[in-house]
PDB file of C-alpha atoms in Angstrom:
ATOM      1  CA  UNK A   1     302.061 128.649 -28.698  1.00  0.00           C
ATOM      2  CA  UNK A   2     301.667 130.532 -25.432  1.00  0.00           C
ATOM      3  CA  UNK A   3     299.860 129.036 -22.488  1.00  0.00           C
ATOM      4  CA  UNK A   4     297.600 132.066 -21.990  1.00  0.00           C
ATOM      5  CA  UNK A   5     296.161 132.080 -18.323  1.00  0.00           C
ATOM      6  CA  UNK A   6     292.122 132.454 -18.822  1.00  0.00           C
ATOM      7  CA  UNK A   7     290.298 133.318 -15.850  1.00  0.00           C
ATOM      8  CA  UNK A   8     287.930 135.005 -13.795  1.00  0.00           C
ATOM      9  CA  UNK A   9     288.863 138.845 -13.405  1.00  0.00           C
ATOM     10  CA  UNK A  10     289.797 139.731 -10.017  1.00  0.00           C
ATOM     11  CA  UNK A  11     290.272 143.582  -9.236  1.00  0.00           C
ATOM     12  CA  UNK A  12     294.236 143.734 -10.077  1.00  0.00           C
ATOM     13  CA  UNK A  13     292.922 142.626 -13.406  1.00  0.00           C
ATOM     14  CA  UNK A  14     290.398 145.699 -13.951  1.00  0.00           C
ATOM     15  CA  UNK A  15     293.115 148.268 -15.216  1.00  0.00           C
ATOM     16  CA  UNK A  16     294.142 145.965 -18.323  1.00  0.00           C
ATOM     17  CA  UNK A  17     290.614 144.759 -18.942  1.00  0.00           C
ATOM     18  CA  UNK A  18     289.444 148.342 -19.282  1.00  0.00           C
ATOM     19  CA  UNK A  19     292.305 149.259 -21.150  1.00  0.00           C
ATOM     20  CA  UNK A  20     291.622 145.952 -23.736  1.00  0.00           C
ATOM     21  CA  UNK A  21     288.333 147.356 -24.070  1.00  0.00           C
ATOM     22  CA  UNK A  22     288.799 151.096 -24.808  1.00  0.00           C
ATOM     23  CA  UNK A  23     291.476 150.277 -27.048  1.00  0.00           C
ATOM     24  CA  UNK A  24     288.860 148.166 -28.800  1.00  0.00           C
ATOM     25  CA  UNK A  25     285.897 150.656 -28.895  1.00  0.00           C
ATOM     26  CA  UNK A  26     288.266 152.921 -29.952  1.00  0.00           C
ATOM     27  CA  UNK A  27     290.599 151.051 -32.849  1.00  0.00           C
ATOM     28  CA  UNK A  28     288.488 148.524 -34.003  1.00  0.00           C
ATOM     29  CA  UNK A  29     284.725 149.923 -33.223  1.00  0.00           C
ATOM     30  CA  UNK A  30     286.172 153.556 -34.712  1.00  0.00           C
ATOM     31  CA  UNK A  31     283.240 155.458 -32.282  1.00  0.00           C
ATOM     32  CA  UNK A  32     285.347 155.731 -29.505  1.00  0.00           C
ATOM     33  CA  UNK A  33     283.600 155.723 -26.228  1.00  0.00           C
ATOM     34  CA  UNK A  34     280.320 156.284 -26.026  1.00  0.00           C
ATOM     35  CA  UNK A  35     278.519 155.486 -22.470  1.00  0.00           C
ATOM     36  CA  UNK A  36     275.036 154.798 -23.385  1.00  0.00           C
ATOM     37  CA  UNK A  37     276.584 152.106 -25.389  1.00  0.00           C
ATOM     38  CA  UNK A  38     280.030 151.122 -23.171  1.00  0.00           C
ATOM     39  CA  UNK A  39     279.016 152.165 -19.741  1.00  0.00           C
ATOM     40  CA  UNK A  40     280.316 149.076 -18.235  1.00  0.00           C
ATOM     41  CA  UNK A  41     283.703 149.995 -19.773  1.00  0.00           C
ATOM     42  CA  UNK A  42     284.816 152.239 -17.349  1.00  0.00           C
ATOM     43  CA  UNK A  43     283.457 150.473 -14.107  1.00  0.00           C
ATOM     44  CA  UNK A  44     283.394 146.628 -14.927  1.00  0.00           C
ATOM     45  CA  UNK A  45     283.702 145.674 -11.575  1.00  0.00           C
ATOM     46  CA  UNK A  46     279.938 147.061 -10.602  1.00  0.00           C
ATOM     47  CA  UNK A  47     279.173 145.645 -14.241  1.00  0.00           C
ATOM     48  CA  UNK A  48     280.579 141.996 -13.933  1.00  0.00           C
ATOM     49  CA  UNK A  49     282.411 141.379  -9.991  1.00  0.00           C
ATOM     50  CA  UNK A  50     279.629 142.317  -8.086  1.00  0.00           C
ATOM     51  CA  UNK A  51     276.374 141.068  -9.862  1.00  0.00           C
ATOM     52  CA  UNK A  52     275.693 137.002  -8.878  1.00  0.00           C
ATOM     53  CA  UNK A  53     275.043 136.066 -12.308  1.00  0.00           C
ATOM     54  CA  UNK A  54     277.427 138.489 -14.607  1.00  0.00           C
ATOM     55  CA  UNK A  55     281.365 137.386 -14.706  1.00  0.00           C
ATOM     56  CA  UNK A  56     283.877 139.020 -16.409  1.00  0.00           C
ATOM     57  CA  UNK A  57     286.862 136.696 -17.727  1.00  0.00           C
ATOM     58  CA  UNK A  58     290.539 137.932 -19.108  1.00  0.00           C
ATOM     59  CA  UNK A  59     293.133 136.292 -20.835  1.00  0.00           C
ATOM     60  CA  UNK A  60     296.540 136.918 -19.493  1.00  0.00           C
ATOM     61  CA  UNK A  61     299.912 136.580 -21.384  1.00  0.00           C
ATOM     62  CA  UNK A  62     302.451 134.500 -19.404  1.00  0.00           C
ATOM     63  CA  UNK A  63     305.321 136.045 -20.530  1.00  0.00           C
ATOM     64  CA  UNK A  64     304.212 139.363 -18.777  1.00  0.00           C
ATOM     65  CA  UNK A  65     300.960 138.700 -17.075  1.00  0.00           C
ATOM     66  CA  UNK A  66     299.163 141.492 -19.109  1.00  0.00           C
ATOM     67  CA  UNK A  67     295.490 141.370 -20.128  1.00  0.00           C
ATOM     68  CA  UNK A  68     295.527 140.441 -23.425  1.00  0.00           C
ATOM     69  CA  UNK A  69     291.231 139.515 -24.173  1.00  0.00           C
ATOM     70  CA  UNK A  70     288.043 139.833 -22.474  1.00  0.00           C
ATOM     71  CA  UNK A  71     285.073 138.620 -22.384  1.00  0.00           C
ATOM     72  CA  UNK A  72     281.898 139.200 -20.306  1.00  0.00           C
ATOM     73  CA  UNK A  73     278.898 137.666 -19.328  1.00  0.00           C
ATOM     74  CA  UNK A  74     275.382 139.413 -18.178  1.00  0.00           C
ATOM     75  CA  UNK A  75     272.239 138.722 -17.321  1.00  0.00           C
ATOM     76  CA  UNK A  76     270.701 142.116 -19.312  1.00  0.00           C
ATOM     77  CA  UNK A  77     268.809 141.142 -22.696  1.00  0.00           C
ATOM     78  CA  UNK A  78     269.015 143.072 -25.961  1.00  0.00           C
ATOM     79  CA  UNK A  79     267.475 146.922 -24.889  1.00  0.00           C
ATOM     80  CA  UNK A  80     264.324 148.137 -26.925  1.00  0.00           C
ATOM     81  CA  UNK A  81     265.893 150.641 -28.284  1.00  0.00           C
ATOM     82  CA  UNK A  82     267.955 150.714 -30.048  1.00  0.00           C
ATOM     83  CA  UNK A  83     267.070 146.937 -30.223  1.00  0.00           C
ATOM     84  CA  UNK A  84     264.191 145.666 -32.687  1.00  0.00           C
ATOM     85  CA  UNK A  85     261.335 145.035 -30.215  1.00  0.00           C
ATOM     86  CA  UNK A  86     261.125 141.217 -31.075  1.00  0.00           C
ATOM     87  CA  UNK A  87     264.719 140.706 -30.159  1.00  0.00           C
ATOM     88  CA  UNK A  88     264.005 142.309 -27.122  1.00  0.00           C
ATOM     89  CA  UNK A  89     261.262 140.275 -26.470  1.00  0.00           C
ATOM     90  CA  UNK A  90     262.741 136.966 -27.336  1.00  0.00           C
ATOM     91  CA  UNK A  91     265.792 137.528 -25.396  1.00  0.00           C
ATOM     92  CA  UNK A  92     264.225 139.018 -22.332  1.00  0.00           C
ATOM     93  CA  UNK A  93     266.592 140.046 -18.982  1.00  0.00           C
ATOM     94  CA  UNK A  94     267.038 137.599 -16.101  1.00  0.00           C
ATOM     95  CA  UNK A  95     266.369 134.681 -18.796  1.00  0.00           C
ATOM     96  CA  UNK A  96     268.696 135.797 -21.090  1.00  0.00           C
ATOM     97  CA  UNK A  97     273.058 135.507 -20.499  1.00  0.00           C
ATOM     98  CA  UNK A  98     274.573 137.928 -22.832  1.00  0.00           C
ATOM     99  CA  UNK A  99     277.930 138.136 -23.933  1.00  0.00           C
ATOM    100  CA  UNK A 100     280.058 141.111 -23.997  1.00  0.00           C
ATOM    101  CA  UNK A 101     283.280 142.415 -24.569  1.00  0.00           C
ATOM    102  CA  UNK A 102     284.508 139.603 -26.372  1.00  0.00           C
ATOM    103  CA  UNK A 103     287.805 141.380 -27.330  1.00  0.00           C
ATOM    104  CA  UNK A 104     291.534 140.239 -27.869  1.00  0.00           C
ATOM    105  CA  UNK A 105     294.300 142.614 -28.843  1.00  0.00           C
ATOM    106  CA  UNK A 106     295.378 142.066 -32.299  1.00  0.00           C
ATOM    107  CA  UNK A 107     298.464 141.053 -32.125  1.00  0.00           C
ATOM    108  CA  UNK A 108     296.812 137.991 -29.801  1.00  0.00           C
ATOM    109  CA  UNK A 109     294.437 137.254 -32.560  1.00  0.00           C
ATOM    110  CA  UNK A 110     294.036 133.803 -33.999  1.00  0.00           C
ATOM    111  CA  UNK A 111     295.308 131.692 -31.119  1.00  0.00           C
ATOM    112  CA  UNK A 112     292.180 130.656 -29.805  1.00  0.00           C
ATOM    113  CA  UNK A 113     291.131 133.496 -27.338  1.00  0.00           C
ATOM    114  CA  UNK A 114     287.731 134.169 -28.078  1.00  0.00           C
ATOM    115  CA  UNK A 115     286.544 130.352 -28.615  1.00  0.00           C
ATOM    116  CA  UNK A 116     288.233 129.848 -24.867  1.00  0.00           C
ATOM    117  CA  UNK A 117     286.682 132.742 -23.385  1.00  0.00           C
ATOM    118  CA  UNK A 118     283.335 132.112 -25.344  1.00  0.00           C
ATOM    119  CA  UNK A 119     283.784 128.250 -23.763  1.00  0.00           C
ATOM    120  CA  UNK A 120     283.952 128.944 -20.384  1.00  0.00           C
ATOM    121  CA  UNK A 121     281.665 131.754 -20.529  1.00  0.00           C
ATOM    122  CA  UNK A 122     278.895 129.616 -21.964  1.00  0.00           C
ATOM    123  CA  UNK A 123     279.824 127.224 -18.825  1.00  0.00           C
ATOM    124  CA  UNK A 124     279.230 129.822 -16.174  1.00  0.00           C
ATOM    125  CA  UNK A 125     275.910 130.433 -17.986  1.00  0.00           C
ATOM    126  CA  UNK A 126     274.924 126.814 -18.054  1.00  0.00           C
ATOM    127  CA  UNK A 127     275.962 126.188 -14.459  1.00  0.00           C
ATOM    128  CA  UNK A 128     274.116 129.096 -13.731  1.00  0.00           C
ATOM    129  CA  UNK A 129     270.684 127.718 -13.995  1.00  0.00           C
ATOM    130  CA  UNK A 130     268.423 130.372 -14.746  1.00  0.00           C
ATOM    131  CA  UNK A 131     269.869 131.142 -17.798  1.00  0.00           C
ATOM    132  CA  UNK A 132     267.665 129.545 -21.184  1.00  0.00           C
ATOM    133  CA  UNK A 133     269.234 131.449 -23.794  1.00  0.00           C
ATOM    134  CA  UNK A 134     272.306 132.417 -24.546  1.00  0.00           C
ATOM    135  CA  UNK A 135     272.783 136.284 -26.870  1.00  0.00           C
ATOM    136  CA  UNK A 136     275.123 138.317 -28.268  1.00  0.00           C
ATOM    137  CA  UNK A 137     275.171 141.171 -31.316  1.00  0.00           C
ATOM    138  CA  UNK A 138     278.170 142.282 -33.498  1.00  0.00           C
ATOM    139  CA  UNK A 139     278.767 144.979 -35.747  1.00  0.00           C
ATOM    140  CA  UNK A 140     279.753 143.037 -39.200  1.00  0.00           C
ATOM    141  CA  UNK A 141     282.344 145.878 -39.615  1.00  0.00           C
ATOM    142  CA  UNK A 142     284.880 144.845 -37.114  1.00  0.00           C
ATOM    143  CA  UNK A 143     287.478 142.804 -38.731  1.00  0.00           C
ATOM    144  CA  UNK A 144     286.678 138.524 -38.320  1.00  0.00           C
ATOM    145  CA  UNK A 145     284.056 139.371 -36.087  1.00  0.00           C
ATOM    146  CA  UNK A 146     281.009 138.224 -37.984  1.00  0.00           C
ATOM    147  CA  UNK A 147     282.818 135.208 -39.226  1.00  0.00           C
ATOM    148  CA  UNK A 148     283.329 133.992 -35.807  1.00  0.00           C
ATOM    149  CA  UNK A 149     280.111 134.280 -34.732  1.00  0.00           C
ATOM    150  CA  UNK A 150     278.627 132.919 -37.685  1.00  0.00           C
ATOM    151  CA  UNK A 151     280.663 129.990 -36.245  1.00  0.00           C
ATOM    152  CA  UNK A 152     279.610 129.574 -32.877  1.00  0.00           C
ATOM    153  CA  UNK A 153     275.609 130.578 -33.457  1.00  0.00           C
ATOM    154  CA  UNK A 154     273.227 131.073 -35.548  1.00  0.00           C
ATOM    155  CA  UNK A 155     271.925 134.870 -36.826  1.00  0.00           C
ATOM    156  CA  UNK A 156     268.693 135.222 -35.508  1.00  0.00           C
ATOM    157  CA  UNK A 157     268.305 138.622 -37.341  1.00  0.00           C
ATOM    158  CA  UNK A 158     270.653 140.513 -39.575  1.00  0.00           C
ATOM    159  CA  UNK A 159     269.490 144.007 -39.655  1.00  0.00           C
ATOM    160  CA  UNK A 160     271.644 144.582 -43.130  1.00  0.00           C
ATOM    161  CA  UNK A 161     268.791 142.995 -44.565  1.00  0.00           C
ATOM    162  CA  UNK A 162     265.873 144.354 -43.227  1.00  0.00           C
ATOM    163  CA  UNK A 163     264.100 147.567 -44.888  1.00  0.00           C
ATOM    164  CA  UNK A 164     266.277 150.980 -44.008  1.00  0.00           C
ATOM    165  CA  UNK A 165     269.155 148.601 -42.621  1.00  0.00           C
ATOM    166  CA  UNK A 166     268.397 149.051 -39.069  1.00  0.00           C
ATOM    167  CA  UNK A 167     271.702 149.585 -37.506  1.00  0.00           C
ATOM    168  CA  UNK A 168     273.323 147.429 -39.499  1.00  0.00           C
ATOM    169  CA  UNK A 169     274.122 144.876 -36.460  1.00  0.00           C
ATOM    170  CA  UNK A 170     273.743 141.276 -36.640  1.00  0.00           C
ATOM    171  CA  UNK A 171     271.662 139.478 -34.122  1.00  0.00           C
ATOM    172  CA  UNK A 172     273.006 135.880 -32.836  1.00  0.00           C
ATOM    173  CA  UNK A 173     271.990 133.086 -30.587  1.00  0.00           C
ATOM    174  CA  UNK A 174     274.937 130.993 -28.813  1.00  0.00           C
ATOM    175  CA  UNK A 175     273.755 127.292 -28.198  1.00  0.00           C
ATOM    176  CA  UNK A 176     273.794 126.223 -24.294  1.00  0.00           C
ATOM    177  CA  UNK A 177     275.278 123.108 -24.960  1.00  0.00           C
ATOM    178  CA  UNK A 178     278.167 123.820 -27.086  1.00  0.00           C
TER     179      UNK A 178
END
């Protein structure tokens, strides 16, 4: 087992995070980018260095210090639209730490990444203080994704289910205190 380096992105990390992420969008997602949607993508530093209360983590190999995963951290809630309006309103901004781009390249997959990212990341948000709920959203699509979440959270709405399908995404809230 590797002893992947997890930490806080600094700005010789950006060009691997960003290229973690578009490969994702891209591969896994199958839309590509699309800024209305992955605007933070191609400037993460004014997304997740700058702001007080976003971070942006990476995972780094050892045995060649590339970014391998991501994940992020913000304190935006759920948008109405395309949101429902009741998930918008129960996570609202500034209350509300959202995670992001919680991404590993495959052939990094099922070593623990995303739980470690996921850890810390809820432990920014906790020692944060102003944070009292934790949100994310998936699309059920990408491979292990829902699975995983299902894990970690509970589905606070999963729009498969509703009438017309919504956008088909599934709605989760991460408990503080794992």
């Amino acid at each position: 087992m590797r002893d992947y380096c997890i930490r806080t992105a600094n700005p010789d990390d950006l060009d691997g995070a960003r290229a973690v992420m578009l490969d994702t969008v891209h591969r896994d997602f199958g839309t590509g980018y699309v800024p209305r949607w992955h605007g933070d993508i191609l400037d993460p530093a004014a997304a997740y260095l700058v702001p007080a209360r976003h971070t942006l983590l990476v995972a780094v190999d050892p045995a060649d210090g590339a970014v391998v995963a991501t994940g992020a951290l913000d304190s935006r809630g759920p948008a109405h639209p395309p949101n429902p309006r009741h998930i918008a309103e129960r996570f609202p901004s500034g209350e509300t730490a959202q995670l992001r781009r919680i991404y590993v390249r495959p052939e990094h997959r099922r070593r623990g990444l995303a739980r470690r990212l996921v850890e810390q990341l809820l432990g920014f948000a906790v020692a944060d203080g102003g944070y009292r709920a934790v949100y994310l959203h998936t699309d059920p699509s990408v491979p292990g994704a829902e699975a995983f979440w299902r894990w970690l959270g509970r589905v606070v709405l999963d729009e498969r289910q509703e009438s017309g399908g919504g956008q088909g995404i599934v709605h989760f809230e991460i408990p503080m205190g794992r």
